[in-house]
Structure formats: C-alpha cells, structure tokens
XYZ file of C-alpha atoms in Angstrom:
399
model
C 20.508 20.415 52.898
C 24.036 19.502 52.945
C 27.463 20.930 54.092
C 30.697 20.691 53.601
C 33.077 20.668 57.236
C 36.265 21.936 57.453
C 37.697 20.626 60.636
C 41.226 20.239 62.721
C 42.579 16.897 61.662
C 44.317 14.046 63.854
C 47.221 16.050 63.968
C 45.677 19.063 65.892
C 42.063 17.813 66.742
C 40.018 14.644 65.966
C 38.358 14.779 62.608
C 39.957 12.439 59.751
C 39.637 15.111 57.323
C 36.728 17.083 55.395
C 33.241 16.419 56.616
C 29.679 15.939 55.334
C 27.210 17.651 57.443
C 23.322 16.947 56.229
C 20.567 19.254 57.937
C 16.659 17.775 57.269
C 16.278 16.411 54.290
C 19.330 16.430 52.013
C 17.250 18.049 48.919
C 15.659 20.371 51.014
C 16.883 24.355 51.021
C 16.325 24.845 54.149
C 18.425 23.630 57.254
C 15.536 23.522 60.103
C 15.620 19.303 60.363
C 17.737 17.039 62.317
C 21.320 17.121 62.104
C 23.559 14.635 61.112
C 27.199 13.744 59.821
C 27.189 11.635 56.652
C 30.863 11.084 56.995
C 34.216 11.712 55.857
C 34.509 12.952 52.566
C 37.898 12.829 52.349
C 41.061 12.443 54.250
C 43.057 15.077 55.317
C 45.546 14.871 57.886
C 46.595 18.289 57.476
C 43.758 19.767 59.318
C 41.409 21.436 56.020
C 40.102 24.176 59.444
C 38.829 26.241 56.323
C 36.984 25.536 52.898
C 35.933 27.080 49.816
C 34.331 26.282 46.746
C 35.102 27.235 42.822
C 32.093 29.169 41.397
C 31.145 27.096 38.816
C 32.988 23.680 38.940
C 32.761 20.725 41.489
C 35.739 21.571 42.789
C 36.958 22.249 46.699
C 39.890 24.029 48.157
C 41.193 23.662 51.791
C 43.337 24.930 53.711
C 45.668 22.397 55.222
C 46.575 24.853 58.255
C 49.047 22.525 59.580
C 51.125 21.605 56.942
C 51.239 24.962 55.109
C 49.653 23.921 51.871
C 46.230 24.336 49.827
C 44.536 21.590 47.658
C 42.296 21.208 45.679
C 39.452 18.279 45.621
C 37.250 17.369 42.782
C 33.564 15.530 43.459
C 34.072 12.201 42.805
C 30.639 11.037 44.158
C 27.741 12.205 45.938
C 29.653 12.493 49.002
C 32.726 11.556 48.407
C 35.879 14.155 47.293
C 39.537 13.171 45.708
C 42.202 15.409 45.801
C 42.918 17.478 42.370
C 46.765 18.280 41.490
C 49.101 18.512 44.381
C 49.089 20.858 47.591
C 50.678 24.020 46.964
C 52.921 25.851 49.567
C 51.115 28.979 50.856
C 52.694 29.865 54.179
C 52.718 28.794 58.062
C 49.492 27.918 59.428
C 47.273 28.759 56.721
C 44.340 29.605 57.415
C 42.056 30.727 54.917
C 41.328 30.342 51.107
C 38.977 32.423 49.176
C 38.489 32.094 45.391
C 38.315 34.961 42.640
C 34.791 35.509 41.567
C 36.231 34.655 37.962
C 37.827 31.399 39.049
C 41.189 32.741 37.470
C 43.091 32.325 41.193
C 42.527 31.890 44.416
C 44.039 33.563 47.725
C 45.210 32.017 50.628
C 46.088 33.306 54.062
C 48.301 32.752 56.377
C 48.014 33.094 60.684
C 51.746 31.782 60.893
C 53.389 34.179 59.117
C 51.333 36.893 58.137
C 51.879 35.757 54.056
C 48.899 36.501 51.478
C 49.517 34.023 48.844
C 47.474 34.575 45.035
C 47.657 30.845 43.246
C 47.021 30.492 40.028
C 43.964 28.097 38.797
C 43.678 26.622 35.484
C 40.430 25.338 33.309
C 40.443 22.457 35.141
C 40.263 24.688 38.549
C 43.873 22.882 39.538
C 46.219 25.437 42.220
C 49.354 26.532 40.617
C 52.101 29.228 40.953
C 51.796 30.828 44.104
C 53.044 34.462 44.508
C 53.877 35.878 47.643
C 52.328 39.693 48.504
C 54.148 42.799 50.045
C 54.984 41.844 54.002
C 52.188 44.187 56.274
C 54.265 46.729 58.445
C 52.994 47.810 61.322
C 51.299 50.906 61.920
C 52.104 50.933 65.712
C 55.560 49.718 65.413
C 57.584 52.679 66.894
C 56.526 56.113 68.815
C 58.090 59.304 67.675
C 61.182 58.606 69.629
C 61.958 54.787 68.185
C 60.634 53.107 71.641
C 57.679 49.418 70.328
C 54.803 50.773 71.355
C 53.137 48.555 73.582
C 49.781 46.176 72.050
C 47.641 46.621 74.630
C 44.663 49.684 74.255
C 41.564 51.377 75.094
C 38.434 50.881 72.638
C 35.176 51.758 72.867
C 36.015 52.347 76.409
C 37.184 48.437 76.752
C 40.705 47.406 77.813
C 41.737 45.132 74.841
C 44.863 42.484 75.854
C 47.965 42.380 74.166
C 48.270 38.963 72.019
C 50.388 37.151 74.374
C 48.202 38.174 77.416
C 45.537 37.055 75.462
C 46.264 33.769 74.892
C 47.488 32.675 77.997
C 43.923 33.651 79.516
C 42.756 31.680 76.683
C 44.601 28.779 77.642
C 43.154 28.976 81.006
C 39.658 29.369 80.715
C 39.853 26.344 78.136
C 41.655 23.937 79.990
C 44.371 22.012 79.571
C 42.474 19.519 77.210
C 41.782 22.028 74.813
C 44.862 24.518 75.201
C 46.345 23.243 72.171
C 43.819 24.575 70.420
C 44.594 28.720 71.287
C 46.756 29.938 68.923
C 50.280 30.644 70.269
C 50.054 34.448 70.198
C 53.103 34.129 72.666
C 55.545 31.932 71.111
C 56.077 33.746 67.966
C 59.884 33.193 67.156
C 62.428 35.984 68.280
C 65.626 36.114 66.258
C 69.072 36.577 67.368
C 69.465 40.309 66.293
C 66.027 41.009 68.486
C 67.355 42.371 72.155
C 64.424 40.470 75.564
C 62.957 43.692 75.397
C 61.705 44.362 71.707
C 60.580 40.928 71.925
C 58.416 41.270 74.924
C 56.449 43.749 73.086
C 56.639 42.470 69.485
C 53.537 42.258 67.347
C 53.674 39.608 64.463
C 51.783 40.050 61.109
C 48.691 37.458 61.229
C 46.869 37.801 58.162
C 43.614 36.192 58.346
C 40.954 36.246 55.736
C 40.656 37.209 52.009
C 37.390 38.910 50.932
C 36.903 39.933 46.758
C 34.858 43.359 46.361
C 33.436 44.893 43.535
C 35.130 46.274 41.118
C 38.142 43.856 40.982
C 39.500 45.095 44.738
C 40.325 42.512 47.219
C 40.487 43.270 51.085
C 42.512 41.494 53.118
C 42.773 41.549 57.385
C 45.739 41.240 59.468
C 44.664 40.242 62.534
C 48.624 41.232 64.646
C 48.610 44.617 63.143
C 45.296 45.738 63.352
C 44.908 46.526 59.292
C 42.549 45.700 56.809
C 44.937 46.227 53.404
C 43.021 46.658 49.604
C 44.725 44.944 46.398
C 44.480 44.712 43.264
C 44.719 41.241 41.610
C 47.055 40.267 38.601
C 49.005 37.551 36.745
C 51.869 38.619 38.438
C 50.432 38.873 42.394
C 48.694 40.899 44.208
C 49.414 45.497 44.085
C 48.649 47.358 46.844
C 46.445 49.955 46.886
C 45.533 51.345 50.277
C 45.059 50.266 53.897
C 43.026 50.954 56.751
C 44.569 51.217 60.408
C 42.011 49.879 62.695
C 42.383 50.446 67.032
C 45.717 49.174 68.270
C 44.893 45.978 69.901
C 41.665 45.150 68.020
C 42.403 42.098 66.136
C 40.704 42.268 62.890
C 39.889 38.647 62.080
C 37.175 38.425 59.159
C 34.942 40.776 57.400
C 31.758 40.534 55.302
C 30.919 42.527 52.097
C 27.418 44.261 52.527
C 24.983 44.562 49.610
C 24.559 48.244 50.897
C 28.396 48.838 49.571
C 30.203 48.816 52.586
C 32.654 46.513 54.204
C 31.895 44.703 58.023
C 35.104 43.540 59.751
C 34.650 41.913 63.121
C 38.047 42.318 65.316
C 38.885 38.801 67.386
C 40.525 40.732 70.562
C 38.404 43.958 70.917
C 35.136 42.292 69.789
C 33.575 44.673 67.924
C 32.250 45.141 64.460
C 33.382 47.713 62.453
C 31.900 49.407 59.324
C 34.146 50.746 56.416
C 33.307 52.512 53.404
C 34.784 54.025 50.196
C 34.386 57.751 49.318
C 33.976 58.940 45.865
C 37.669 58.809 45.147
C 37.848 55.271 45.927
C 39.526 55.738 49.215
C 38.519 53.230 52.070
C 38.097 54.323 56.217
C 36.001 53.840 59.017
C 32.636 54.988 59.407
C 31.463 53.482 62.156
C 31.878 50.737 64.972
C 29.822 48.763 67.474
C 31.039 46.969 70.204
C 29.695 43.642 71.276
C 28.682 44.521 74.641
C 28.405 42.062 77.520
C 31.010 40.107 76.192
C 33.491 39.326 78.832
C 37.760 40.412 78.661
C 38.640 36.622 77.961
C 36.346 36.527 75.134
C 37.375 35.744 71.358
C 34.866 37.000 68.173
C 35.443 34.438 65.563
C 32.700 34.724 62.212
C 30.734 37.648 61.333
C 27.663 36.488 58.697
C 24.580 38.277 57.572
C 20.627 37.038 56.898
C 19.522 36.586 53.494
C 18.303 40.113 53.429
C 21.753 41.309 54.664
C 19.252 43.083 57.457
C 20.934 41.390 60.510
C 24.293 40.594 60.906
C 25.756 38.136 63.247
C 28.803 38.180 64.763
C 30.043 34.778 67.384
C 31.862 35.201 70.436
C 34.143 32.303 71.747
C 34.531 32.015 75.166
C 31.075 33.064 76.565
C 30.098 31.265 73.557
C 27.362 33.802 72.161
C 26.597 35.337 69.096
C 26.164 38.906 69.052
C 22.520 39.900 66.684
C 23.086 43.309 64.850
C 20.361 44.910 63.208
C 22.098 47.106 59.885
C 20.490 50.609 60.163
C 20.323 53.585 57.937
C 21.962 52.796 54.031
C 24.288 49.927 55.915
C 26.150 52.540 57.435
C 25.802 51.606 60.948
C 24.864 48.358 62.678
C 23.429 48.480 66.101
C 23.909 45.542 68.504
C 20.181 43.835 69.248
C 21.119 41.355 72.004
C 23.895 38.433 72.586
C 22.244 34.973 72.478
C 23.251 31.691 73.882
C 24.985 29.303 70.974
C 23.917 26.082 73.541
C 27.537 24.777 72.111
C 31.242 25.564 73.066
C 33.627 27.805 71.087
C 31.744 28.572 68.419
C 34.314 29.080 65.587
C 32.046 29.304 62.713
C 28.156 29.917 61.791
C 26.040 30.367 58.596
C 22.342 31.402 58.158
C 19.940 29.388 56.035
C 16.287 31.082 55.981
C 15.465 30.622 59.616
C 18.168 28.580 61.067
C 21.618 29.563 62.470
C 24.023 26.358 61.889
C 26.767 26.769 65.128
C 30.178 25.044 64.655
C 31.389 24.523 68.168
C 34.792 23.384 67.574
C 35.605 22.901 71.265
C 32.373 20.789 71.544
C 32.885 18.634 69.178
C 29.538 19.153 67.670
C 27.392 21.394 65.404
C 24.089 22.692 66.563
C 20.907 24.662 64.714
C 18.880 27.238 66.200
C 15.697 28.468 65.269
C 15.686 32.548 64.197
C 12.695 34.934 65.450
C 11.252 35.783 62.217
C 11.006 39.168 63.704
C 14.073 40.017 65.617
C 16.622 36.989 64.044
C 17.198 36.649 67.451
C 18.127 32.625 67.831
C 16.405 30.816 69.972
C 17.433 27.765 72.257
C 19.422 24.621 70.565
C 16.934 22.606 68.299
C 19.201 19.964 66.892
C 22.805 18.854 67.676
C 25.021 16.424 66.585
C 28.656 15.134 66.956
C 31.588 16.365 64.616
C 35.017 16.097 65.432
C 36.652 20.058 66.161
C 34.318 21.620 63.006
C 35.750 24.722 62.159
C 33.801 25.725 59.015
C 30.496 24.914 57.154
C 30.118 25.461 53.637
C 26.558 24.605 52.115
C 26.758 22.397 49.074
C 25.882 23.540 45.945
C-alpha cells in the first residue's frame, strides 16, 4: 500500500517536498509489510506539512505552510506529481486543506493568522478565488469589568499552560535542534495601539483544521480561542451558523466525524478528547469529554483517527510520544480512555489506521514507523517496521 507524505520542506525541515511512502507490497490493502520511501514526488520548497486529495480526480492539494499558499498537483505518473494551476494565497502559515465532498471548493486553514479560506475548484479540480471567512472573536477576551482574562485554566482537574508558556517548555524539552520546529505561540505580533500589558496576556486566533459534516455543515477549530465554529458553504464564502466554546486554555486542534453522528475534537494544550453533538434543532454542544490521562504538562495531542469500525479512536500525544487508545461506548456518545501506548518514534505529528496497523509519522524523528494492533483491544504493540523520512507530517493513503 502506498502513501502520500506531507512533510516540512528545506526551508523549515529536511524533506524536498511531497513524499511517497510504500508499506508491504504496493498493491496490497493492507499496511503490515516493511516500510519504505519511494521518493520525492514532487518538489516543494514551501513545506506541503498537510495533504489532501479530490474525491474523484487524480488530483492533490497541499498546504505550502510556509509560504502562505495552496496548490494543486495532478498525477503525472505512478509516483510522480506536477503542480496544477498556480498557488493560491490562503493566509500565514497555512496549515490545513480539506476538500468539499462535492469537489466544488476546498478550505484551507490558517495557524498564522487564524484565516479560514473557501477556494473555488473548477472541472479540472484547479484552486481559484479564495474568500476570506468572518475573523473568530474570542470568547474569553474580557471579564465583566473590561480586564484580558488570563489563558491559563483548570480542566478536568489539569492545569492547562497559557500558549506562550507552552511553547517555551516546548522549546526546551525539544532541544535546540528541533526548537524551530514549536510553533511561536509567543511571538505573535503586538501592534502599536496594544499597551505591554494586553499583550502579555493576548490570545491570537489559530484556526486549525476544516472538517465537512452531513448535511452541507462544515466545522471548523480554532486552536487560540478554544472554539469549534459551524458554516455553511456557498459561492460567495463561508456563513456562520453557530459555535461551540470549548475550556479556556484547551487548544482545540483537529476533530473527527463519527459514523454514530457526533463530532470528536482532540484539544493540543489540555489533551483531551471531546465529544459534541447536535440536538434536534440543529444546535451543536458538548456532551462529553475524556482526558488523556498520564500524559505529562509539557505534552502536545496532535491527530485524533478512528479504526475501520469507528470502535476505537486514537488520539497521539507529542512529547511523551504516545498515543492515547479510546474505546467509543454507548451510541458514540462517550469515549473512554483504554491505555496510552508507546509510538517507539519521536513527536508523533500524524497517524492513520489500516486494518491492523497504526502508521506513526514522527516528524521529530525523521522517520515513520508501523505497529501491529491487538485485534482485541487495538491496543498497538511495539515498533514492527521503521524507516527514514525527512520531518513527515502527514500520510495520506493513495487511492
């Protein structure tokens, strides 16, 4: 079986561009063989950290986080990609891309600046048109009296870090060869009209992932200030229709639609996973929430993925580099943490499930790794295969 790598380029990491990741036997749909890279499929120096594909064509879109921009790549060959139409400006640091179920748009992301971008995509599956969203406010912004109130908090019992904090014991524990990698939660720019004070506790929007729902909604997270925000998508951009105010300090990062109709969102800072559903009227909250206990206070959650029967969910921690195993209990309502287990790799940013392997990215490794799953538990076991890839950030099996 074969994947697609998204992966920090020279400018920011070591990869050349997009890579080509085969596990066993390349016809095989399974993943449980040796690993290893087939090679670059294309070059992109502006760091393609996350991929996606169109539903029906053989066509690619990344996420060129460093230079602001989505492209598009067609296949040109087996394993080779060329790049479709020209990048289109999406917003600083960009982060992710996901692509309308009807191939009609995609939308991108943005860590920098907090922008959700909808781009048009024609026939041919070439980006076009991009339409900025309404900016996220922040729930937390001001107290009854006008004072910022502060980003740090209490949940699920846990004292969660405020951003800045955050990243500077994220900087530590990784050393300084890999510092440049943490993103800089503490040098988000300050204007002239903002006094020392309301910058010391400022929280920035980060948006962070797009996820399409049934029934035409899309959900959205901002990881800064703690929302998850629903849309609705047309020609001209994305409408607003409700959001959700998760824990101050929690850090929503990415989320997973369930089959069972609900919505998992694990949060980077707090490192929990949290269950949201929709009532009869339509309107989305919280339902439930599980922390990732045993994690430790300089700990990061990164990817949240299910099994193929959606009855375990999976949820990686950077830092202690684990992935936490949840089991999905009652009518998806609840998920119930099972046990953290060893990734054998380091900082692992992203992870998929194929039948009874978990694929690790470990972006700080420089390597991907399998694991066998218990066919009982889907706990993983200890590292079958490895093999070298330059900062891999995302894996996206080929279709």
């Amino acid at each position: 079986m074969r994947f697609w790598v998204g992966a920090y380029a020279a400018d920011s990491g070591a990869a050349e561009g997009i890579g080509l990741l085969q596990a066993g036997e390349a016809d095989s749909p399974v993943a449980s063989g040796p690993l290893g890279m087939v090679g670059t499929a294309v070059v992109a120096p502006g760091s393609p950290s996350w991929v996606a594909a169109h539903p029906t064509l053989d066509v690619l879109y990344a996420a060129l986080e460093s230079d602001g921009t989505v492209q598009a790549y067609r296949r040109s060959a087996e394993t080779r990609l060329a790049p479709l139409g020209t990048p289109v400006d999406a917003g600083a640091a960009v982060c992710h891309v996901a692509v309308a179920p009807d191939a009609s748009h995609l939308v991108a992301s943005c860590w920098g600046d907090g922008r959700v971008v909808r781009i048009d995509l024609d026939a041919a599956g070439r980006p076009s048109r991009p339409v900025i969203a309404a900016d996220a406010s922040d729930p937390y912004g001001a107290g009854p009296t006008g004072e910022t109130i502060s980003t740090g908090a209490r949940v699920s019992g846990a004292a969660v870090p405020d951003l800045a904090a955050a990243a500077r014991a994220l900087r530590e524990a990784v050393g300084e060869q890999y510092a440049h990698f943490v993103p800089a939660y503490d040098d988000a720019p300050v204007t002239d009209a903002e006094s020392e004070e309301a910058a010391a506790g400022e929280r920035v929007s980060r948006a962070h992932q797009a996820i399409f729902l049934p029934g035409g909604l899309v959900a959205t997270t901002d990881m800064g200030l703690d929302l998850v925000r629903f849309w609705r998508s047309g020609p001209a951009g994305l409408r607003p229709v409700q959001e959700v105010v998760l824990p101050q300090g929690s850090g929503p990062r990415h989320g997973l639609w369930h089959p069972s109709g609900h919505l998992y969102v694990v949060t980077e800072l707090s490192r929990e996973v949290f269950v949201l559903a929709a009532d009869a009227s339509g309107r989305w909250s919280i339902v439930s929430g599980q922390p990732l206990i045993g994690t430790l206070d300089t700990d990061t959650a990164a990817e949240l993925c299910a099994s193929r029967d959606g009855a375990t969910v999976y949820a990686g921690v950077r830092g202690s580099d684990t992935v936490g195993v949840l089991s999905v209990r009652g009518a998806g309502e609840q998920v119930q943490l099972l046990a953290l287990a060893d990734t054998g790799t380091h900082w692992p940013r992203h992870h998929v499930v194929v039948a009874d392997t978990l694929l690790v990215a470990g972006q700080l490794a420089d390597e991907i790794v399998s694991l066998p799953l218990d066919v009982r538990t889907g706990i993983p076991g200890r590292v079958r295969h490895r093999t070298p890839s330059p900062s891999p950030t995302r894996l996206l099996p080929l279709r």
